[in-house]
Coordinates of C-alpha atoms in Angstrom, one line a residue:
X1 CA -28.0 -22.5 8.5
X2 CA -27.8 -20.2 5.5
X3 CA -24.1 -18.8 4.7
X4 CA -22.6 -16.8 2.3
X5 CA -18.9 -17.0 1.4
X6 CA -17.4 -13.2 1.2
X7 CA -14.8 -10.3 1.2
X8 CA -14.4 -9.0 4.7
X9 CA -12.0 -5.7 4.2
X10 CA -11.7 -4.2 8.1
X11 CA -10.3 0.0 7.6
X12 CA -7.0 0.7 9.4
X13 CA -7.7 2.6 12.7
X14 CA -6.5 5.8 10.6
X15 CA -9.4 5.3 8.1
X16 CA -12.4 5.3 10.4
X17 CA -13.6 8.7 9.6
X18 CA -12.6 7.8 5.7
X19 CA -14.9 4.7 4.9
X20 CA -16.5 6.4 1.7
X21 CA -13.7 7.2 0.5
X22 CA -12.4 3.5 0.7
X23 CA -15.3 2.0 -0.4
X24 CA -15.1 4.2 -3.6
X25 CA -11.4 2.8 -4.5
X26 CA -12.3 -0.4 -3.5
X27 CA -15.6 0.0 -6.5
X28 CA -12.6 1.1 -8.9
X29 CA -9.9 -1.4 -8.2
X30 CA -12.3 -4.8 -9.0
X31 CA -13.6 -2.8 -12.0
X32 CA -9.7 -1.9 -13.1
X33 CA -8.9 -5.6 -12.2
X34 CA -12.2 -7.1 -14.1
X35 CA -13.5 -8.8 -10.4
X36 CA -17.1 -9.0 -10.8
X37 CA -19.3 -8.8 -7.9
X38 CA -22.7 -8.3 -6.4
X39 CA -23.6 -6.7 -3.1
X40 CA -20.7 -4.7 -1.9
X41 CA -21.9 -2.9 1.3
X42 CA -20.9 -1.7 4.8
X43 CA -21.5 -3.5 8.0
X44 CA -20.6 -1.4 11.2
X45 CA -16.7 -0.1 10.3
X46 CA -16.7 -3.3 8.0
X47 CA -17.1 -4.0 4.1
X48 CA -18.2 -6.3 3.0
X49 CA -18.3 -7.7 -0.5
X50 CA -19.7 -10.6 -2.5
X51 CA -17.3 -11.3 -5.0
X52 CA -17.6 -14.2 -8.0
X53 CA -13.9 -15.2 -7.5
X54 CA -13.5 -14.1 -3.9
X55 CA -9.4 -15.4 -4.2
X56 CA -8.6 -12.6 -7.3
X57 CA -11.0 -10.6 -5.5
X58 CA -8.7 -10.3 -2.4
X59 CA -5.4 -9.7 -4.1
X60 CA -6.7 -6.9 -5.9
X61 CA -8.4 -4.9 -3.2
X62 CA -5.2 -6.2 -1.1
X63 CA -3.3 -3.5 -4.0
X64 CA -5.1 -0.5 -1.3
X65 CA -4.2 1.4 1.3
X66 CA -6.4 1.8 3.8
X67 CA -6.7 -1.3 4.6
X68 CA -5.6 -2.8 8.2
X69 CA -7.0 -6.8 6.9
X70 CA -8.7 -8.6 4.7
X71 CA -10.4 -11.7 5.1
X72 CA -12.4 -14.6 3.2
X73 CA -14.9 -15.7 5.5
X74 CA -18.2 -17.7 6.0
X75 CA -21.3 -15.2 6.8
X76 CA -24.0 -15.7 8.6
X77 CA -26.1 -15.2 11.6
X78 CA -24.9 -13.1 14.5
X79 CA -27.2 -16.0 16.1
X80 CA -24.7 -18.1 19.2
X81 CA -26.0 -21.8 17.9
X82 CA -25.8 -21.0 14.9
X83 CA -22.1 -18.7 14.6
X84 CA -20.7 -22.0 17.0
X85 CA -21.6 -24.6 14.2
X86 CA -20.0 -22.1 11.6
X87 CA -16.6 -22.2 13.1
X88 CA -17.4 -26.2 14.3
X89 CA -17.4 -27.1 10.6
X90 CA -14.7 -24.2 9.2
X91 CA -12.1 -25.7 11.7
X92 CA -13.1 -29.1 10.8
X93 CA -12.2 -28.2 7.4
X94 CA -9.0 -27.0 8.1
X95 CA -7.3 -28.8 10.5
X96 CA -4.5 -31.2 9.7
X97 CA -3.8 -34.4 11.8
X98 CA -1.4 -32.7 15.2
X99 CA -2.1 -29.1 14.4
X100 CA -2.2 -26.7 17.6
X101 CA -6.0 -24.7 16.8
X102 CA -6.7 -22.0 18.5
X103 CA -10.2 -19.6 17.8
X104 CA -9.9 -15.7 18.3
X105 CA -12.8 -14.0 18.7
X106 CA -12.9 -10.1 18.0
X107 CA -16.0 -7.6 17.3
X108 CA -19.5 -7.6 19.9
X109 CA -23.2 -8.3 19.3
X110 CA -26.2 -7.2 21.6
X111 CA -27.1 -10.6 21.4
X112 CA -24.2 -13.0 23.9
X113 CA -20.8 -11.8 24.9
X114 CA -17.7 -13.1 22.8
X115 CA -15.8 -14.8 25.1
X116 CA -18.8 -17.2 25.9
X117 CA -18.4 -18.4 22.2
X118 CA -15.3 -18.6 22.3
X119 CA -14.9 -20.7 25.2
X120 CA -18.0 -23.3 23.7
X121 CA -16.3 -23.2 21.2
X122 CA -12.6 -24.4 21.9
X123 CA -14.4 -27.2 24.5
X124 CA -16.5 -28.6 21.6
X125 CA -13.8 -28.4 19.5
X126 CA -11.7 -31.1 21.9
X127 CA -13.8 -33.5 21.5
X128 CA -14.3 -33.3 17.7
X129 CA -10.3 -32.7 16.7
X130 CA -9.5 -35.4 18.9
X131 CA -9.1 -38.4 16.6
X132 CA -6.7 -35.8 14.7
X133 CA -4.5 -35.8 17.5
X134 CA -5.2 -32.3 17.1
X135 CA -5.0 -30.1 20.5
X136 CA -5.9 -26.6 22.2
X137 CA -3.2 -23.8 21.2
X138 CA -3.1 -19.8 22.5
X139 CA -3.1 -16.8 20.5
X140 CA 0.8 -17.3 20.6
X141 CA 1.8 -20.8 20.3
X142 CA -0.7 -22.0 17.2
X143 CA -0.4 -23.8 14.1
X144 CA -4.1 -23.1 13.3
X145 CA -6.2 -19.8 13.9
X146 CA -10.3 -19.6 12.6
X147 CA -10.4 -16.0 13.5
X148 CA -14.5 -14.7 14.1
X149 CA -15.7 -11.2 13.7
X150 CA -19.0 -10.5 15.7
X151 CA -21.1 -8.3 14.1
X152 CA -25.4 -7.0 15.7
X153 CA -26.1 -9.1 12.5
X154 CA -23.5 -10.3 11.3
X155 CA -20.8 -13.1 12.0
X156 CA -17.9 -13.8 10.1
X157 CA -15.9 -16.8 10.2
X158 CA -12.9 -16.4 8.4
X159 CA -11.0 -19.6 6.2
X160 CA -8.0 -16.5 5.3
X161 CA -7.2 -13.7 6.3
X162 CA -4.7 -11.6 4.6
X163 CA -2.4 -8.3 6.5
X164 CA -3.4 -4.8 4.1
X165 CA -0.8 -2.1 4.1
X166 CA -2.5 0.1 6.5
X167 CA -2.5 3.9 5.7
X168 CA -5.3 5.7 4.2
X169 CA -6.8 5.7 1.1
X170 CA -5.7 6.9 -2.3
X171 CA -6.1 10.9 -2.4
X172 CA -8.8 10.5 0.6
X173 CA -6.9 14.0 1.4
X174 CA -8.1 15.4 -1.7
X175 CA -4.9 16.6 -2.9
X176 CA -2.7 16.4 -5.5
X177 CA 1.8 15.9 -4.9
X178 CA 4.5 15.4 -7.5
X179 CA 6.7 13.0 -7.1
X180 CA 10.0 11.5 -7.9
X181 CA 11.6 7.8 -8.2
X182 CA 15.1 8.6 -8.9
X183 CA 16.7 5.5 -6.8
X184 CA 15.5 3.5 -4.1
X185 CA 15.3 5.8 -1.5
X186 CA 12.8 7.9 -3.3
X187 CA 10.7 5.3 -4.3
X188 CA 9.9 4.0 -1.3
X189 CA 8.9 7.7 -0.1
X190 CA 7.1 7.6 -3.4
X191 CA 4.7 5.2 -1.8
X192 CA 5.1 6.9 1.8
X193 CA 2.6 9.5 0.1
X194 CA 0.4 6.9 -1.6
X195 CA -0.2 5.8 1.5
X196 CA -1.2 9.5 3.4
X197 CA -3.7 9.2 0.8
X198 CA -2.3 11.8 -1.5
X199 CA -3.2 11.8 -5.4
X200 CA 0.7 11.4 -6.7
X201 CA 1.6 12.1 -9.8
X202 CA 5.0 10.2 -10.7
X203 CA 7.9 11.8 -12.4
X204 CA 11.0 9.6 -12.9
X205 CA 14.9 11.5 -12.9
X206 CA 17.0 8.9 -15.2
X207 CA 20.4 8.7 -15.9
X208 CA 20.9 5.9 -18.0
X209 CA 19.5 3.3 -20.2
X210 CA 19.8 0.6 -17.7
X211 CA 18.8 2.9 -14.9
X212 CA 15.5 4.0 -16.9
X213 CA 14.6 0.4 -17.3
X214 CA 15.5 -0.1 -13.0
X215 CA 13.5 3.4 -12.1
X216 CA 10.7 2.0 -14.9
X217 CA 10.1 -1.4 -13.3
X218 CA 10.4 0.3 -9.9
X219 CA 7.7 2.1 -11.1
X220 CA 5.2 -0.6 -12.5
X221 CA 6.0 -1.8 -9.2
X222 CA 3.3 1.5 -7.4
X223 CA 1.2 2.3 -10.3
X224 CA -1.6 -0.4 -9.7
X225 CA -1.8 1.1 -5.7
X226 CA -2.8 4.2 -8.1
X227 CA -6.2 2.7 -8.8
X228 CA -6.1 4.7 -11.4
X229 CA -6.4 2.6 -15.0
X230 CA -4.8 5.9 -17.0
X231 CA -1.3 7.0 -15.8
X232 CA 0.5 10.1 -17.2
X233 CA 4.8 9.5 -16.0
X234 CA 6.5 12.9 -16.3
X235 CA 10.3 11.0 -17.2
X236 CA 13.4 13.3 -17.5
X237 CA 17.3 12.6 -18.4
X238 CA 19.5 13.6 -15.8
X239 CA 23.6 13.5 -16.6
X240 CA 26.8 14.8 -16.1
X241 CA 25.7 14.7 -12.0
X242 CA 28.2 12.7 -10.4
X243 CA 27.6 14.3 -6.9
X244 CA 24.5 13.0 -5.0
X245 CA 23.8 16.3 -3.2
X246 CA 23.8 18.3 -6.3
X247 CA 22.0 15.8 -7.6
X248 CA 18.6 15.7 -5.1
X249 CA 18.3 19.8 -5.6
X250 CA 18.7 19.4 -9.1
X251 CA 16.2 16.4 -8.3
X252 CA 13.6 19.1 -6.0
X253 CA 14.2 22.0 -8.2
X254 CA 12.8 20.3 -11.8
X255 CA 10.0 19.2 -8.7
X256 CA 9.4 23.0 -8.1
X257 CA 9.1 23.6 -11.7
X258 CA 7.2 21.3 -12.8
X259 CA 5.0 22.1 -10.1
X260 CA 4.3 25.4 -10.9
X261 CA 3.6 25.0 -14.2
X262 CA 1.0 22.4 -13.6
X263 CA -0.3 24.0 -10.9
X264 CA 0.3 21.4 -8.7
X265 CA 0.6 22.6 -4.6
X266 CA 2.9 19.6 -3.5
X267 CA 6.2 18.4 -4.2
X268 CA 6.9 15.0 -2.2
X269 CA 10.7 14.8 -1.0
X270 CA 12.5 11.3 -1.1
X271 CA 15.3 11.9 1.8
X272 CA 15.3 11.7 4.8
X273 CA 16.8 13.4 7.9
X274 CA 17.2 9.7 9.3
X275 CA 19.6 9.4 6.8
X276 CA 20.6 12.8 4.9
X277 CA 21.9 15.8 7.2
X278 CA 19.1 18.0 8.5
X279 CA 20.5 21.3 7.3
X280 CA 20.0 19.4 3.8
X281 CA 17.1 18.1 3.7
X282 CA 16.0 22.0 5.4
X283 CA 17.7 23.6 2.5
X284 CA 15.9 21.1 0.2
X285 CA 12.6 22.5 1.8
X286 CA 13.8 26.5 1.3
X287 CA 13.8 25.9 -2.1
X288 CA 10.7 25.1 -2.8
X289 CA 8.9 27.0 -0.2
X290 CA 10.1 29.6 -1.7
X291 CA 8.1 29.2 -5.0
X292 CA 5.0 28.9 -2.6
X293 CA 4.5 25.1 -2.7
X294 CA 4.1 23.2 0.2
X295 CA 7.5 20.6 0.7
X296 CA 6.3 17.4 2.2
X297 CA 9.1 14.6 4.0
X298 CA 7.0 11.0 3.1
X299 CA 10.1 9.3 4.8
X300 CA 10.4 11.8 8.2
X301 CA 10.8 8.8 10.3
X302 CA 11.4 5.3 9.0
X303 CA 11.0 2.3 10.7
X304 CA 10.8 -1.7 9.2
X305 CA 7.4 -1.2 8.5
X306 CA 8.1 1.0 5.3
X307 CA 10.5 -2.1 4.5
X308 CA 7.7 -4.0 5.0
X309 CA 5.4 -3.0 2.7
X310 CA 8.5 -2.5 0.0
X311 CA 8.7 -5.9 -0.2
X312 CA 5.2 -6.7 0.0
X313 CA 4.4 -4.5 -3.1
X314 CA 8.0 -5.9 -4.9
X315 CA 10.6 -4.1 -4.0
X316 CA 12.5 -6.4 -2.4
X317 CA 15.1 -7.3 -4.5
X318 CA 16.3 -3.5 -4.0
X319 CA 16.2 -3.4 -0.3
X320 CA 19.9 -4.7 -0.5
X321 CA 20.7 -0.8 -2.6
X322 CA 18.4 0.8 0.6
X323 CA 21.0 -0.8 3.3
X324 CA 23.4 0.2 1.8
X325 CA 22.6 3.9 0.9
X326 CA 21.4 3.6 5.0
X327 CA 25.2 2.5 5.9
X328 CA 27.0 5.1 3.6
X329 CA 27.9 8.7 5.2
X330 CA 27.7 10.7 2.2
X331 CA 30.0 13.8 2.1
X332 CA 27.6 17.2 2.6
X333 CA 28.7 20.5 0.7
X334 CA 27.3 24.0 0.5
X335 CA 25.9 23.7 -2.9
X336 CA 25.4 27.4 -5.1
X337 CA 21.6 27.3 -6.2
X338 CA 23.1 29.0 -8.9
X339 CA 25.2 26.5 -9.7
X340 CA 22.1 23.2 -10.2
X341 CA 20.5 26.0 -12.4
X342 CA 22.0 25.4 -15.6
X343 CA 21.1 21.2 -15.1
X344 CA 18.0 22.5 -14.3
X345 CA 17.3 24.4 -17.6
X346 CA 19.4 21.0 -19.7
X347 CA 16.7 18.5 -17.8
X348 CA 13.5 20.0 -18.0
X349 CA 14.5 20.1 -22.1
X350 CA 14.4 16.1 -21.9
X351 CA 11.0 15.8 -19.9
X352 CA 8.6 13.7 -21.8
X353 CA 5.8 13.4 -20.4
X354 CA 4.2 9.9 -21.2
X355 CA -0.1 8.5 -20.7
X356 CA -0.1 4.4 -20.2
X357 CA -3.2 1.9 -19.3
X358 CA -2.4 0.4 -16.6
X359 CA -1.9 -3.4 -17.3
X360 CA 0.7 -6.2 -17.6
X361 CA 2.9 -4.1 -20.6
X362 CA 3.5 -1.3 -18.5
X363 CA 7.1 -1.4 -19.0
X364 CA 7.5 -2.0 -22.9
X365 CA 4.4 0.6 -23.0
X366 CA 6.6 3.0 -21.2
X367 CA 9.7 2.4 -22.7
X368 CA 8.5 2.2 -26.2
X369 CA 6.6 5.8 -25.5
X370 CA 9.7 6.9 -24.5
X371 CA 11.3 5.8 -27.7
X372 CA 8.5 7.4 -29.7
X373 CA 8.9 11.0 -28.5
X374 CA 12.3 11.2 -29.2

């Protein structure tokens, strides 16, 4: 039985017509993270990677959007007896005394039925693991599940399965968009915009030195998902605006001004009608549209998956601030746009563009570059 240990990438359902973009992004992220690999190929809807270090390569690839799950698996020929032997050997190597086990088989092959293989594998294992006190479980009740995926040419018996971030591949929309990170909600909005496949450009608007450090730390969590080795970040300082609505409208006008200057056709607004009044969201959208730029609400609907993704990407310490924002009922007052234009002009004077090479010293590089530009 010839078997290889490979990395298997399962595209999200929304990426099935964007496999080439996902494949390109995988090659880029592996190169950026210095993960060497041999053959990288497609097998039906799957992307197969023969990585030198599957564990580290898996961690790198799982930074990408557009993936349902990623697995480290044994690749064997799609022959009934061969696959059965691989399932048996893999399960025996993973099982611990007293565990409930389950075999889940997806995909299909012209050679045999997946259900026949599943039944045979479970029956065979019951005898072989009796000395461990292990017993069969179910899909909803098990301690150990061995996942198998079948194609016409190969079967993939998975040793390790990790959930992906979903969405679609970065820059698969082939459109630039400008995002502003100024609090926790706007950071989640930026991540959602990346998840929607845009080529994201980041603006940071901070109010104080501690605020700058917090926002740079947040941006540091976002940068690895943008799969560009060199990133340019725009940074502006906002001061003297206590009212949250005035501050957001000012930021919307700053976004619009920068997007117009840099010929970026879209801006992502880090607000949601689930939290802010619909009239306020519409007002911000109209400010953008007046400049012939398309406004984008990445957070038009907020669900628990958004917060789960935020936790997975290391933003869990900021979730409490998001909870607090969602519980508040801010007082919306009518704001004269001309009132905010003075703020906009002052803020734009402080705007700096910093270019960094994405790596382990992003935070220091951004702060140091900002100081040297003053």
